[in-house]
PDB file of C-alpha atoms in Angstrom:
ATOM      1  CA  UNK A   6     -11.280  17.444   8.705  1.00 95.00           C
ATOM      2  CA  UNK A   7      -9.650  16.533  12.335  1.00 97.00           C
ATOM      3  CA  UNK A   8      -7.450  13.810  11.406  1.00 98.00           C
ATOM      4  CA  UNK A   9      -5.773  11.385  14.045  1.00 97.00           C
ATOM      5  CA  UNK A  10      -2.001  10.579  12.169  1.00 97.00           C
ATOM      6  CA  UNK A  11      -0.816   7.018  13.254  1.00 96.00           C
ATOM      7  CA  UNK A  12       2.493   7.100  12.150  1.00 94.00           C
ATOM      8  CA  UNK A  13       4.795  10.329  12.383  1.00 93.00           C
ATOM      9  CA  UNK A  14       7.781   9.491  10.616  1.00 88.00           C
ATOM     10  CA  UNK A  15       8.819  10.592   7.075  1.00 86.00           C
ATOM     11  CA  UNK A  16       5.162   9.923   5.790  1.00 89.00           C
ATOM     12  CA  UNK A  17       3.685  10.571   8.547  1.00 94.00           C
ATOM     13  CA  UNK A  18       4.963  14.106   8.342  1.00 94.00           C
ATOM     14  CA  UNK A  19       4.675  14.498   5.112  1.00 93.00           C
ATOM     15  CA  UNK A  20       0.863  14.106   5.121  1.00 96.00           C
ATOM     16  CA  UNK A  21       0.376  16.465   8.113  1.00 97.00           C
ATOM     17  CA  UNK A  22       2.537  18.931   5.458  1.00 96.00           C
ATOM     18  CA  UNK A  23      -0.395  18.412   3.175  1.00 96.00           C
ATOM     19  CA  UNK A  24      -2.865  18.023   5.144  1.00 97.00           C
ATOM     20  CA  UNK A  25      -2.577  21.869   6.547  1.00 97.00           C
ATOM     21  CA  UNK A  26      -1.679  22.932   3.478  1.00 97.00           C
ATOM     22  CA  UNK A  27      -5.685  21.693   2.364  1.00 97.00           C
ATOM     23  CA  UNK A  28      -7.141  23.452   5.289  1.00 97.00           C
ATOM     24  CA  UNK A  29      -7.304  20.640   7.369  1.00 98.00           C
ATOM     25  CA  UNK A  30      -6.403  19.701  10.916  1.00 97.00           C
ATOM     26  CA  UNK A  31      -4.110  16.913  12.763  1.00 97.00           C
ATOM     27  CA  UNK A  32      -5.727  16.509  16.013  1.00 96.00           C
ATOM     28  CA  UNK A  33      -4.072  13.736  16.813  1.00 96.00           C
ATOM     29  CA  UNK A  34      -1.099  11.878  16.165  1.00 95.00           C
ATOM     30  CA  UNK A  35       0.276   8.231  17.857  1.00 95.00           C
ATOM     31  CA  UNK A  36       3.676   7.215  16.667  1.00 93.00           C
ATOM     32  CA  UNK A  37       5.592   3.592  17.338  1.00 84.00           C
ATOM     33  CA  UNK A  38       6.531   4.200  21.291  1.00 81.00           C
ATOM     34  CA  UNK A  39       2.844   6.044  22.028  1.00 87.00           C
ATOM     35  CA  UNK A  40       0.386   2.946  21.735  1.00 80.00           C
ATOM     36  CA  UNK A  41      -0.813   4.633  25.244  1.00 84.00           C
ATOM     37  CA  UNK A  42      -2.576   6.914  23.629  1.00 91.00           C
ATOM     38  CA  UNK A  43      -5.025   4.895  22.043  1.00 90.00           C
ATOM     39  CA  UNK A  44      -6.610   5.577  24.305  1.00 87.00           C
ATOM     40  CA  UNK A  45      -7.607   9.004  24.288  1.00 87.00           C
ATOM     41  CA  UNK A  46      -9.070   9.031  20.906  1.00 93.00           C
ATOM     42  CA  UNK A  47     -12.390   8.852  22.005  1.00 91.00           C
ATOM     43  CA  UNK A  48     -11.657  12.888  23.220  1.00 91.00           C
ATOM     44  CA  UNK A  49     -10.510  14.328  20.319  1.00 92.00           C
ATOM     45  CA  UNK A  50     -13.167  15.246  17.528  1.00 92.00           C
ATOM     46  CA  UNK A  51     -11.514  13.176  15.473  1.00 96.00           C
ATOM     47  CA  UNK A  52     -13.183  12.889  11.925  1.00 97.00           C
ATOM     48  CA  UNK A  53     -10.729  10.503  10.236  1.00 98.00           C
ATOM     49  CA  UNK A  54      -7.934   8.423  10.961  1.00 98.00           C
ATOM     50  CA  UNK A  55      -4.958   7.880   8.349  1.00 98.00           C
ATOM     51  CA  UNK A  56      -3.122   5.032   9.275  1.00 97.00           C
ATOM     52  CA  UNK A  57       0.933   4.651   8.320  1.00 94.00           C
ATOM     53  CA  UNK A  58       2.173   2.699  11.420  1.00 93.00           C
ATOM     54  CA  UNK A  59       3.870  -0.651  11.457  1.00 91.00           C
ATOM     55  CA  UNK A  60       3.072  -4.336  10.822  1.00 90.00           C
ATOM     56  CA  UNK A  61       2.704  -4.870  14.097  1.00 91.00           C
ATOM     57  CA  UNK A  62       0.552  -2.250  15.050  1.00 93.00           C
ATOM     58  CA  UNK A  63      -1.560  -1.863  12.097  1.00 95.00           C
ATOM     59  CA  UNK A  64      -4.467  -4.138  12.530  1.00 96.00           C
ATOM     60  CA  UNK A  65      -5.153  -2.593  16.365  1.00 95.00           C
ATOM     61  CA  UNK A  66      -5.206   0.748  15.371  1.00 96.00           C
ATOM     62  CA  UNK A  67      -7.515   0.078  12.610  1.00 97.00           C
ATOM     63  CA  UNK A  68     -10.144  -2.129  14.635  1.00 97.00           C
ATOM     64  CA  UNK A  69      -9.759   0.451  17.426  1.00 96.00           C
ATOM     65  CA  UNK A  70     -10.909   3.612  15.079  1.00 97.00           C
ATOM     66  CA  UNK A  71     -13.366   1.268  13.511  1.00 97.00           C
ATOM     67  CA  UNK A  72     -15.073   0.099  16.585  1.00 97.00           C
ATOM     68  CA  UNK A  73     -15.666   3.454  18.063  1.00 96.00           C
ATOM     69  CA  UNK A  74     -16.860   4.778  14.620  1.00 96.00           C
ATOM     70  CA  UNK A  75     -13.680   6.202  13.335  1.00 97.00           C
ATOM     71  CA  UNK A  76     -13.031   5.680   9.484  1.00 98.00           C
ATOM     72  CA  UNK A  77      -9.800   4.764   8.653  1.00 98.00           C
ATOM     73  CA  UNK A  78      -7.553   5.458   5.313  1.00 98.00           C
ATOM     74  CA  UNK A  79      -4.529   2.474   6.148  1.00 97.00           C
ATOM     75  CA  UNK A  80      -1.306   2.423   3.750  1.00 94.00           C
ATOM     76  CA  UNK A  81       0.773  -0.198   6.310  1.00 92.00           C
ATOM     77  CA  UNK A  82       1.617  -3.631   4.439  1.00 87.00           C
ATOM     78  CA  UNK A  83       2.530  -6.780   6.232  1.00 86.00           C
ATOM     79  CA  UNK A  84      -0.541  -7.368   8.033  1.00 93.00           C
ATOM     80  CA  UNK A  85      -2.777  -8.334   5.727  1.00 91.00           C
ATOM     81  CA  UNK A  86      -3.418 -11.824   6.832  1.00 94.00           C
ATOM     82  CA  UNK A  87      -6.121 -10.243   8.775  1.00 96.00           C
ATOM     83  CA  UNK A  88      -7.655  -8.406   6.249  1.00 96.00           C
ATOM     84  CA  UNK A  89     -10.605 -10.118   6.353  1.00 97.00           C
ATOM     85  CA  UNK A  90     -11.433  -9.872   9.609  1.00 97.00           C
ATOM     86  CA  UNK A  91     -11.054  -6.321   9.309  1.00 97.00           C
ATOM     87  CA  UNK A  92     -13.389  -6.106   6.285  1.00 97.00           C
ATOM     88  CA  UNK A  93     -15.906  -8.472   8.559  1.00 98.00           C
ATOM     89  CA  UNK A  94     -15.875  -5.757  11.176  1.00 98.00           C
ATOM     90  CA  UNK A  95     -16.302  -2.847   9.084  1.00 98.00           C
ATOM     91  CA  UNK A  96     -19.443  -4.078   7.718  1.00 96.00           C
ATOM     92  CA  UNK A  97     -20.718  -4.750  11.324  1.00 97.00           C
ATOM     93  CA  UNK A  98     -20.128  -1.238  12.350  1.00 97.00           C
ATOM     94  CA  UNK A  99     -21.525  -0.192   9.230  1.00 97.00           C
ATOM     95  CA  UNK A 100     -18.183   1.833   8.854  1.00 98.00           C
ATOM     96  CA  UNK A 101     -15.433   3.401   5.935  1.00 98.00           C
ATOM     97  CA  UNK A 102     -12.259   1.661   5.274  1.00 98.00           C
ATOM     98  CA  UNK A 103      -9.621   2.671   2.949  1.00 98.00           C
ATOM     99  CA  UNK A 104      -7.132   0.864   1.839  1.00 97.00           C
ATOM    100  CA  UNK A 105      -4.105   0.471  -0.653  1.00 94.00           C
ATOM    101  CA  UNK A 106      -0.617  -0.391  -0.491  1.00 85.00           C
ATOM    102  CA  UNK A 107       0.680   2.287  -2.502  1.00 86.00           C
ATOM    103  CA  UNK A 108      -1.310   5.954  -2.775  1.00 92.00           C
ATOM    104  CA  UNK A 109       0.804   7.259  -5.972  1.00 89.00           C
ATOM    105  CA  UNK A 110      -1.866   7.793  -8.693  1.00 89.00           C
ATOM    106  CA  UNK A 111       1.257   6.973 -11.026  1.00 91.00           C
ATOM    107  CA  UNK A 112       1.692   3.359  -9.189  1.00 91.00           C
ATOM    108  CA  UNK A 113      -1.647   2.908  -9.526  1.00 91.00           C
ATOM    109  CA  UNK A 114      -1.683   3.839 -13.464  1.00 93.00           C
ATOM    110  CA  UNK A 115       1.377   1.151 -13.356  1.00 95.00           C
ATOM    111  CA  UNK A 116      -0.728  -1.638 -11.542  1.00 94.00           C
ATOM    112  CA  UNK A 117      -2.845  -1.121 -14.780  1.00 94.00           C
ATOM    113  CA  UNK A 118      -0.124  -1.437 -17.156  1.00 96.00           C
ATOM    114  CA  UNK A 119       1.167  -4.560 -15.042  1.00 97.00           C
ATOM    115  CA  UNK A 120      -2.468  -5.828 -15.540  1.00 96.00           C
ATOM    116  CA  UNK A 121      -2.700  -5.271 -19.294  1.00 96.00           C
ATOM    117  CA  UNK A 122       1.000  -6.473 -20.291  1.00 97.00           C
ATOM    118  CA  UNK A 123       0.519 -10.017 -18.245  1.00 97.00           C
ATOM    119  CA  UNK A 124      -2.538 -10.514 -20.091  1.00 96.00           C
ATOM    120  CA  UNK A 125      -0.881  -9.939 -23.438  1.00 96.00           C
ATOM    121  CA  UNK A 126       2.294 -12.044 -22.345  1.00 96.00           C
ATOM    122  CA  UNK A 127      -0.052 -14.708 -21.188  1.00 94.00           C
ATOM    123  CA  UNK A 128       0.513 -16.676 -24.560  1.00 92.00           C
ATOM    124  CA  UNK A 129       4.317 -15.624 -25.042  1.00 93.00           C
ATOM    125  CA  UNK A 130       7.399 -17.595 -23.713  1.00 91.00           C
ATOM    126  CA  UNK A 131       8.846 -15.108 -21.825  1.00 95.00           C
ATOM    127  CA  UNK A 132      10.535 -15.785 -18.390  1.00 94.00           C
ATOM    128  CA  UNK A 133       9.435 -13.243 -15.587  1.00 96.00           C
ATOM    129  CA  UNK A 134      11.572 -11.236 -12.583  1.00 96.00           C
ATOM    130  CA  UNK A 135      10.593  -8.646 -10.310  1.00 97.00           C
ATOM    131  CA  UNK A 136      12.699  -6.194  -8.098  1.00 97.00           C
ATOM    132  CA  UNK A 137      11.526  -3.582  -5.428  1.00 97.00           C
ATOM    133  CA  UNK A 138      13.603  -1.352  -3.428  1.00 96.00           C
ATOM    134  CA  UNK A 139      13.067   0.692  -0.772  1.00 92.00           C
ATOM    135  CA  UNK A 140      14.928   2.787   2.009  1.00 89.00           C
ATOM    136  CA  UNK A 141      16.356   0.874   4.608  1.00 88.00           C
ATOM    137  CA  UNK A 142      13.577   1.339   7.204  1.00 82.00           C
ATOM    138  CA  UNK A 143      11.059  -0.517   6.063  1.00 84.00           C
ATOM    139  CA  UNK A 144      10.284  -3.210   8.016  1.00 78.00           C
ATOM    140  CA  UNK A 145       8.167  -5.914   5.350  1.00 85.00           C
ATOM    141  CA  UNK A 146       9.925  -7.729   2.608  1.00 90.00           C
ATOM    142  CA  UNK A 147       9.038  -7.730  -0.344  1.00 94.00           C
ATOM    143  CA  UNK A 148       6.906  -4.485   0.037  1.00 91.00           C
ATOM    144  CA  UNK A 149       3.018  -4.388  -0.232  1.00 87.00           C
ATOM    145  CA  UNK A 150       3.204  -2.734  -3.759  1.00 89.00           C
ATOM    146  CA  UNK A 151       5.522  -5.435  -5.118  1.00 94.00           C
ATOM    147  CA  UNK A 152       2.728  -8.219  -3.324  1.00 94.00           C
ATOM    148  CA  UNK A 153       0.104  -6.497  -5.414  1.00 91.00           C
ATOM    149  CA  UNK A 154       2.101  -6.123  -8.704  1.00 96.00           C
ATOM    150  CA  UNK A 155       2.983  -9.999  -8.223  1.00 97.00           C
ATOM    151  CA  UNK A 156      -0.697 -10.781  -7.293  1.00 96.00           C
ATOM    152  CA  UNK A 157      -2.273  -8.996 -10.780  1.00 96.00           C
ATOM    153  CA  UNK A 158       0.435 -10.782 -12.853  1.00 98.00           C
ATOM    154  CA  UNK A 159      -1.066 -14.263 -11.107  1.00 97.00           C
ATOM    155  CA  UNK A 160      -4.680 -13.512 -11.994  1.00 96.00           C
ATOM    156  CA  UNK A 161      -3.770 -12.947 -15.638  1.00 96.00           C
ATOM    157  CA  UNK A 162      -0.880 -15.106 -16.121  1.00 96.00           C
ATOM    158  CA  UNK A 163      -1.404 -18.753 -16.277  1.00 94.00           C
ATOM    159  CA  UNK A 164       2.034 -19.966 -16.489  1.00 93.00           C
ATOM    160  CA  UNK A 165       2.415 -18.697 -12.697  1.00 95.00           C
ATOM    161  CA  UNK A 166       0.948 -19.705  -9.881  1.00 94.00           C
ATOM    162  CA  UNK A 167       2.726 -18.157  -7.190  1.00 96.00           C
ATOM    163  CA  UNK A 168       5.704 -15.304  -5.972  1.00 97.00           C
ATOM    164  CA  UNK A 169       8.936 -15.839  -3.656  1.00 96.00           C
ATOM    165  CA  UNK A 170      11.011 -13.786  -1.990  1.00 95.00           C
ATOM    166  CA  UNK A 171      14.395 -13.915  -2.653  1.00 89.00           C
ATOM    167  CA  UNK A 172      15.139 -17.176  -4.463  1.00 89.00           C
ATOM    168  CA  UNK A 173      18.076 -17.614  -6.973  1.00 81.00           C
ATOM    169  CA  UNK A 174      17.057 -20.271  -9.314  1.00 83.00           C
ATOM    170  CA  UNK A 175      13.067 -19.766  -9.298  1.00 83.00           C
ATOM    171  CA  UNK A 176      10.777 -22.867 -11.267  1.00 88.00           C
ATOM    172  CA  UNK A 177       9.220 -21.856 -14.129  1.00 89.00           C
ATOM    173  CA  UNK A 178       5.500 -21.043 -12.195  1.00 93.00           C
ATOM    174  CA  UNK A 179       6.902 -18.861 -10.102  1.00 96.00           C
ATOM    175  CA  UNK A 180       7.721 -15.281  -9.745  1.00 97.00           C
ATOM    176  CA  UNK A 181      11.074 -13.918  -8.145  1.00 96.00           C
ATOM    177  CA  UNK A 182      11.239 -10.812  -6.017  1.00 97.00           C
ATOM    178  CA  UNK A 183      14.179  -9.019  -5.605  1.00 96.00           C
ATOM    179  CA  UNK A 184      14.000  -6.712  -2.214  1.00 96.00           C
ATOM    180  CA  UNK A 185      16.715  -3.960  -2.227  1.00 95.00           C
ATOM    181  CA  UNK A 186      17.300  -1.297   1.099  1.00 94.00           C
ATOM    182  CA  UNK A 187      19.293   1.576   0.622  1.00 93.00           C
ATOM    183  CA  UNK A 188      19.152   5.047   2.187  1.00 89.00           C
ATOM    184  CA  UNK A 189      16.820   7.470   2.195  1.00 84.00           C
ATOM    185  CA  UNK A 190      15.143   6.352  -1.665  1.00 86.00           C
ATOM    186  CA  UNK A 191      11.315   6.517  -1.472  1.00 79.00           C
ATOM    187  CA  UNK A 192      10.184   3.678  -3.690  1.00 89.00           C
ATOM    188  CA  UNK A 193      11.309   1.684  -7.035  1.00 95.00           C
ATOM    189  CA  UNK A 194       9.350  -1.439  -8.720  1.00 96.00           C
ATOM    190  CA  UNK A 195      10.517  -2.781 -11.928  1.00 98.00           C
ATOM    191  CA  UNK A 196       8.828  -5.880 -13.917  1.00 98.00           C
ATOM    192  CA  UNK A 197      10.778  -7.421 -16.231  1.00 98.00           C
ATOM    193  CA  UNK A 198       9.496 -10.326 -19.330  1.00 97.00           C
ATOM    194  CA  UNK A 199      12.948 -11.732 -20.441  1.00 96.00           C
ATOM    195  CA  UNK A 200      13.513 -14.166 -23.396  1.00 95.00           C
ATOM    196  CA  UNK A 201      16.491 -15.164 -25.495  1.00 94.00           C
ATOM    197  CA  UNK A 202      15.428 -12.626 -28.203  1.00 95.00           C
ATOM    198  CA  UNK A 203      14.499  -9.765 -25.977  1.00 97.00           C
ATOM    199  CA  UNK A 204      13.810  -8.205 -22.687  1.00 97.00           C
ATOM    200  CA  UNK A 205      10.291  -5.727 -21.923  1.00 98.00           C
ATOM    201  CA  UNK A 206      10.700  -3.948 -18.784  1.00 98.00           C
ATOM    202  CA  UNK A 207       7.952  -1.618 -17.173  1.00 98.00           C
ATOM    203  CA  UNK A 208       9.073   0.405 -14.153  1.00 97.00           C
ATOM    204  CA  UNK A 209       7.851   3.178 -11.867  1.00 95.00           C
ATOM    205  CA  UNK A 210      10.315   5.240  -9.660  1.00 94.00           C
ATOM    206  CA  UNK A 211       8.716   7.482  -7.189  1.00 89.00           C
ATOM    207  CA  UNK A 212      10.914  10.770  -6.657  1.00 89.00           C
ATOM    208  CA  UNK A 213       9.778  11.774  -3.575  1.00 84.00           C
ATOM    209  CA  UNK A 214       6.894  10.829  -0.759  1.00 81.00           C
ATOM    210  CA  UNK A 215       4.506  13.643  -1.818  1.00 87.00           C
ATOM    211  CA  UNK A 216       2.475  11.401  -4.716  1.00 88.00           C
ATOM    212  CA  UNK A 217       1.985   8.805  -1.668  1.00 88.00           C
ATOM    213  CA  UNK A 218       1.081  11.479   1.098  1.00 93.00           C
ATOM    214  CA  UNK A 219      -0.993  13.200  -1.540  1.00 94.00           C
ATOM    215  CA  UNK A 220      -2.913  10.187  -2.322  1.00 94.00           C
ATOM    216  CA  UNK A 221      -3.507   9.086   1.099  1.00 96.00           C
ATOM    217  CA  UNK A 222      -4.693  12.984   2.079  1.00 97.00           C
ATOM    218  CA  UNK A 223      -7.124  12.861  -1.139  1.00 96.00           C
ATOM    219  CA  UNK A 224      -8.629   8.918  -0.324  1.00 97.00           C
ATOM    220  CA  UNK A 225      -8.961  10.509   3.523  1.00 98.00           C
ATOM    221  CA  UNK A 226     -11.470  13.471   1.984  1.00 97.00           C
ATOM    222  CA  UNK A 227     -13.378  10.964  -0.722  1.00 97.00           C
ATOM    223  CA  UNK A 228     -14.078   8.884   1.875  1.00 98.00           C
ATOM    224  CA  UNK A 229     -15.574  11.394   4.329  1.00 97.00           C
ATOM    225  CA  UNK A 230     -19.268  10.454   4.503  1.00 96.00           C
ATOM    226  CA  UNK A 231     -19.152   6.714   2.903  1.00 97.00           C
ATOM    227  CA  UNK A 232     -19.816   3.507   4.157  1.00 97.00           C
ATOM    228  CA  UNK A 233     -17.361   0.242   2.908  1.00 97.00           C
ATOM    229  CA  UNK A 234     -14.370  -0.909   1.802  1.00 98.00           C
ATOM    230  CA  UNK A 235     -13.399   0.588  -0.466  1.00 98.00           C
ATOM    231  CA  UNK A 236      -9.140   0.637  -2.553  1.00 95.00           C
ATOM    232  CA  UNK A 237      -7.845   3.113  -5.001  1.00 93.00           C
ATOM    233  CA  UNK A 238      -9.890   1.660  -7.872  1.00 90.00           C
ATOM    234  CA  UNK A 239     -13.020   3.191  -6.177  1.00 95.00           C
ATOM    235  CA  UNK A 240     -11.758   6.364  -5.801  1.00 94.00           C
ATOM    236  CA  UNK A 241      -9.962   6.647  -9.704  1.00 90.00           C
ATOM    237  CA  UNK A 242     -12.623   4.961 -11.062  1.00 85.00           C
ATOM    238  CA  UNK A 243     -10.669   2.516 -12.870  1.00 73.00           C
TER     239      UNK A 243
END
Protein backbone atom coordinates (compact mmCIF):
# COMPACT_ATOMS: atom_id res chain seq x y z
CA UNK A 1 0.00 0.00 0.00
CA UNK A 2 1.15 3.88 -0.51
CA UNK A 3 0.01 5.32 2.62
CA UNK A 4 -0.26 9.22 3.23
CA UNK A 5 0.74 9.49 7.39
CA UNK A 6 -1.10 12.58 8.92
CA UNK A 7 0.54 12.83 11.99
CA UNK A 8 4.43 12.17 12.45
CA UNK A 9 5.00 12.26 15.97
CA UNK A 10 5.52 9.28 18.36
CA UNK A 11 2.60 7.33 16.58
CA UNK A 12 3.00 8.65 13.69
CA UNK A 13 6.44 7.12 13.53
CA UNK A 14 5.74 4.29 14.99
CA UNK A 15 3.29 3.16 12.27
CA UNK A 16 5.64 4.13 9.40
CA UNK A 17 8.10 1.54 11.65
CA UNK A 18 5.45 -1.01 10.92
CA UNK A 19 4.27 -0.14 8.10
CA UNK A 20 7.81 -0.90 6.18
CA UNK A 21 8.35 -3.54 8.21
CA UNK A 22 4.83 -5.18 6.27
CA UNK A 23 6.15 -4.30 2.92
CA UNK A 24 4.40 -1.29 2.61
CA UNK A 25 5.09 2.29 1.61
CA UNK A 26 4.68 5.97 3.26
CA UNK A 27 4.30 8.16 0.36
CA UNK A 28 3.26 10.78 2.12
CA UNK A 29 3.31 12.27 5.36
CA UNK A 30 1.67 15.95 6.71
CA UNK A 31 2.47 16.73 10.29
CA UNK A 32 0.89 19.78 12.61
CA UNK A 33 2.92 22.90 10.87
CA UNK A 34 2.48 21.24 7.05
CA UNK A 35 -1.41 21.73 6.46
CA UNK A 36 0.15 23.20 3.00
CA UNK A 37 0.53 20.15 1.79
CA UNK A 38 -2.85 19.08 1.56
CA UNK A 39 -2.62 19.95 -1.14
CA UNK A 40 -0.50 17.83 -3.08
CA UNK A 41 -2.18 14.65 -2.28
CA UNK A 42 -3.90 14.44 -5.32
CA UNK A 43 -0.01 13.58 -6.87
CA UNK A 44 1.01 10.97 -4.88
CA UNK A 45 -0.49 7.38 -5.61
CA UNK A 46 -1.72 7.41 -2.49
CA UNK A 47 -3.81 4.19 -1.64
CA UNK A 48 -4.73 4.95 1.98
CA UNK A 49 -4.60 7.56 4.39
CA UNK A 50 -4.03 6.84 8.28
CA UNK A 51 -4.99 9.67 10.13
CA UNK A 52 -3.25 10.53 13.84
CA UNK A 53 -3.28 14.40 13.70
CA UNK A 54 -4.94 16.74 16.12
CA UNK A 55 -8.45 17.85 17.17
CA UNK A 56 -8.22 20.56 15.24
CA UNK A 57 -7.13 19.21 12.17
CA UNK A 58 -8.78 15.96 12.12
CA UNK A 59 -12.09 16.44 10.50
CA UNK A 60 -10.27 18.42 7.29
CA UNK A 61 -7.94 15.91 6.64
CA UNK A 62 -10.48 13.28 6.70
CA UNK A 63 -13.17 15.07 4.37
CA UNK A 64 -10.20 16.07 2.18
CA UNK A 65 -8.98 12.21 1.53
CA UNK A 66 -12.61 11.32 1.40
CA UNK A 67 -13.69 13.73 -1.20
CA UNK A 68 -11.01 12.96 -3.65
CA UNK A 69 -11.54 9.17 -3.07
CA UNK A 70 -8.96 8.54 -0.47
CA UNK A 71 -10.01 6.02 2.37
CA UNK A 72 -9.12 6.97 5.58
CA UNK A 73 -8.18 4.79 8.90
CA UNK A 74 -8.60 8.03 11.74
CA UNK A 75 -7.45 7.31 15.52
CA UNK A 76 -7.67 11.39 16.55
CA UNK A 77 -10.37 11.97 19.44
CA UNK A 78 -11.86 15.31 20.21
CA UNK A 79 -13.58 15.95 17.10
CA UNK A 80 -16.20 13.85 17.07
CA UNK A 81 -19.01 16.28 17.19
CA UNK A 82 -18.79 16.04 13.52
CA UNK A 83 -18.87 12.58 13.15
CA UNK A 84 -21.85 12.51 11.49
CA UNK A 85 -21.27 14.64 8.94
CA UNK A 86 -18.35 12.72 8.15
CA UNK A 87 -20.29 9.42 8.04
CA UNK A 88 -22.97 11.53 5.70
CA UNK A 89 -20.14 12.21 3.30
CA UNK A 90 -18.64 8.93 3.14
CA UNK A 91 -21.73 7.38 1.99
CA UNK A 92 -22.04 10.11 -0.76
CA UNK A 93 -18.69 9.32 -2.13
CA UNK A 94 -19.46 5.85 -1.78
CA UNK A 95 -16.09 5.69 0.22
CA UNK A 96 -14.07 3.56 3.37
CA UNK A 97 -13.82 5.05 6.73
CA UNK A 98 -12.15 3.63 9.66
CA UNK A 99 -12.45 4.56 12.78
CA UNK A 100 -11.70 3.87 16.59
CA UNK A 101 -10.37 5.66 19.41
CA UNK A 102 -8.07 3.17 20.57
CA UNK A 103 -6.38 0.38 17.95
CA UNK A 104 -5.00 -2.05 20.88
CA UNK A 105 -6.79 -5.40 20.23
CA UNK A 106 -6.28 -5.71 24.17
CA UNK A 107 -8.40 -2.26 24.72
CA UNK A 108 -10.72 -3.47 22.57
CA UNK A 109 -11.03 -7.05 24.44
CA UNK A 110 -11.39 -4.51 27.61
CA UNK A 111 -14.29 -2.40 25.99
CA UNK A 112 -15.92 -5.95 26.05
CA UNK A 113 -15.25 -6.69 29.53
CA UNK A 114 -16.42 -2.98 30.40
CA UNK A 115 -19.60 -4.00 28.41
CA UNK A 116 -20.27 -7.31 30.16
CA UNK A 117 -19.38 -6.18 33.91
CA UNK A 118 -21.90 -2.93 33.64
CA UNK A 119 -24.49 -5.19 32.56
CA UNK A 120 -23.98 -7.53 35.49
CA UNK A 121 -23.56 -4.48 37.98
CA UNK A 122 -26.67 -3.03 36.51
CA UNK A 123 -28.77 -4.47 39.52
CA UNK A 124 -25.93 -4.05 42.27
CA UNK A 125 -25.39 -0.92 44.52
CA UNK A 126 -22.14 -0.20 43.67
CA UNK A 127 -20.82 3.43 43.23
CA UNK A 128 -18.72 3.94 39.94
CA UNK A 129 -15.16 6.01 39.14
CA UNK A 130 -13.09 6.13 36.22
CA UNK A 131 -9.40 7.34 35.69
CA UNK A 132 -7.32 7.69 32.39
CA UNK A 133 -3.88 8.84 32.04
CA UNK A 134 -1.89 9.69 29.42
CA UNK A 135 1.52 11.45 28.51
CA UNK A 136 1.51 14.97 28.79
CA UNK A 137 0.98 15.79 25.08
CA UNK A 138 -2.19 14.96 24.49
CA UNK A 139 -4.23 17.60 23.76
CA UNK A 140 -8.24 16.15 24.62
CA UNK A 141 -9.38 15.55 28.12
CA UNK A 142 -10.65 12.93 29.12
CA UNK A 143 -9.21 10.81 26.17
CA UNK A 144 -11.39 9.19 23.38
CA UNK A 145 -10.91 5.64 24.93
CA UNK A 146 -12.07 6.77 28.37
CA UNK A 147 -15.37 8.63 26.25
CA UNK A 148 -16.04 5.18 24.86
CA UNK A 149 -15.47 3.11 28.08
CA UNK A 150 -17.89 5.79 29.82
CA UNK A 151 -20.34 5.62 26.82
CA UNK A 152 -20.73 1.42 26.98
CA UNK A 153 -21.15 1.66 30.80
CA UNK A 154 -24.27 4.29 29.91
CA UNK A 155 -25.95 1.94 27.45
CA UNK A 156 -25.94 -0.89 29.98
CA UNK A 157 -26.13 0.85 33.17
CA UNK A 158 -29.32 2.42 34.15
CA UNK A 159 -28.39 4.08 37.26
CA UNK A 160 -26.20 6.53 34.97
CA UNK A 161 -27.08 8.74 32.64
CA UNK A 162 -24.17 10.68 31.91
CA UNK A 163 -19.93 11.22 32.45
CA UNK A 164 -17.93 14.45 33.75
CA UNK A 165 -14.72 15.43 33.64
CA UNK A 166 -13.09 16.16 36.59
CA UNK A 167 -15.70 16.67 39.31
CA UNK A 168 -15.04 15.96 43.08
CA UNK A 169 -18.31 15.13 44.57
CA UNK A 170 -20.15 13.48 41.40
CA UNK A 171 -24.39 12.72 41.88
CA UNK A 172 -25.22 9.42 41.97
CA UNK A 173 -26.17 9.21 37.81
CA UNK A 174 -23.12 10.23 36.92
CA UNK A 175 -19.76 8.96 36.08
CA UNK A 176 -16.39 10.69 37.21
CA UNK A 177 -13.31 10.83 35.04
CA UNK A 178 -10.14 11.26 36.38
CA UNK A 179 -7.55 12.68 33.53
CA UNK A 180 -3.86 12.21 34.60
CA UNK A 181 -0.58 13.66 32.23
CA UNK A 182 2.67 12.52 32.99
CA UNK A 183 5.72 11.92 30.78
CA UNK A 184 6.31 9.86 28.18
CA UNK A 185 3.49 6.82 29.50
CA UNK A 186 1.51 5.54 26.47
CA UNK A 187 -1.93 4.86 27.87
CA UNK A 188 -3.73 3.66 31.29
CA UNK A 189 -7.72 3.25 31.87
CA UNK A 190 -8.95 1.83 35.02
CA UNK A 191 -12.85 1.26 35.96
CA UNK A 192 -13.56 0.92 39.27
CA UNK A 193 -17.37 -0.47 41.07
CA UNK A 194 -16.82 0.59 44.77
CA UNK A 195 -19.18 -0.28 47.71
CA UNK A 196 -18.83 -0.37 51.47
CA UNK A 197 -18.14 -4.17 51.31
CA UNK A 198 -15.84 -4.21 48.36
CA UNK A 199 -14.15 -2.67 45.45
CA UNK A 200 -13.99 -4.58 41.52
CA UNK A 201 -11.55 -2.89 39.43
CA UNK A 202 -10.85 -3.78 35.65
CA UNK A 203 -7.85 -2.05 34.08
CA UNK A 204 -5.76 -2.11 30.90
CA UNK A 205 -2.19 -0.57 30.78
CA UNK A 206 -0.69 -0.34 27.41
CA UNK A 207 3.27 -0.84 27.60
CA UNK A 208 4.22 0.66 24.66
CA UNK A 209 2.59 2.34 21.25
CA UNK A 210 3.17 -0.77 19.07
CA UNK A 211 -0.48 -2.60 19.97
CA UNK A 212 -2.00 0.95 18.80
CA UNK A 213 0.30 1.43 15.62
CA UNK A 214 -0.20 -2.25 14.96
CA UNK A 215 -3.85 -1.99 15.02
CA UNK A 216 -4.16 1.04 13.03
CA UNK A 217 -1.51 -0.60 10.22
CA UNK A 218 -3.81 -3.91 10.26
CA UNK A 219 -7.54 -1.78 10.06
CA UNK A 220 -5.48 0.30 7.09
CA UNK A 221 -4.97 -3.30 5.04
CA UNK A 222 -8.72 -4.81 6.01
CA UNK A 223 -10.07 -1.95 4.76
CA UNK A 224 -8.30 -1.84 1.37
CA UNK A 225 -11.07 -2.52 -1.16
CA UNK A 226 -14.36 -1.82 1.14
CA UNK A 227 -16.92 0.58 1.06
CA UNK A 228 -18.42 2.13 4.74
CA UNK A 229 -17.93 2.90 8.01
CA UNK A 230 -16.80 0.70 9.49
CA UNK A 231 -14.90 0.53 13.83
CA UNK A 232 -12.87 -2.20 15.31
CA UNK A 233 -15.91 -4.43 15.91
CA UNK A 234 -16.03 -4.98 12.08
CA UNK A 235 -12.73 -5.87 11.70
CA UNK A 236 -12.52 -8.44 15.14
CA UNK A 237 -15.69 -9.58 14.51
CA UNK A 238 -16.98 -9.06 17.85
Amino acid sequence: MNILLFGYGKMGKAIEKLSLERGHHIALTIDKEETDKIDEIEKYAIDIAIEFSEPKSAFNNIKTCLEIGVPVVSGTTGWLDKFTEITTLCQQKDGAFFYASNYSVGVNIFFKLNEYLAKLMSSQQYGIKMSETHHTEKKDAPSGTAISIAEDILKQHPQFDKWALDIQKPDTSTIPITSYRETNVPGTHKVTYHSEIDDITIKHKANSRKGFAMGAVLAAEWLIGKTGVFGMNDMLEF
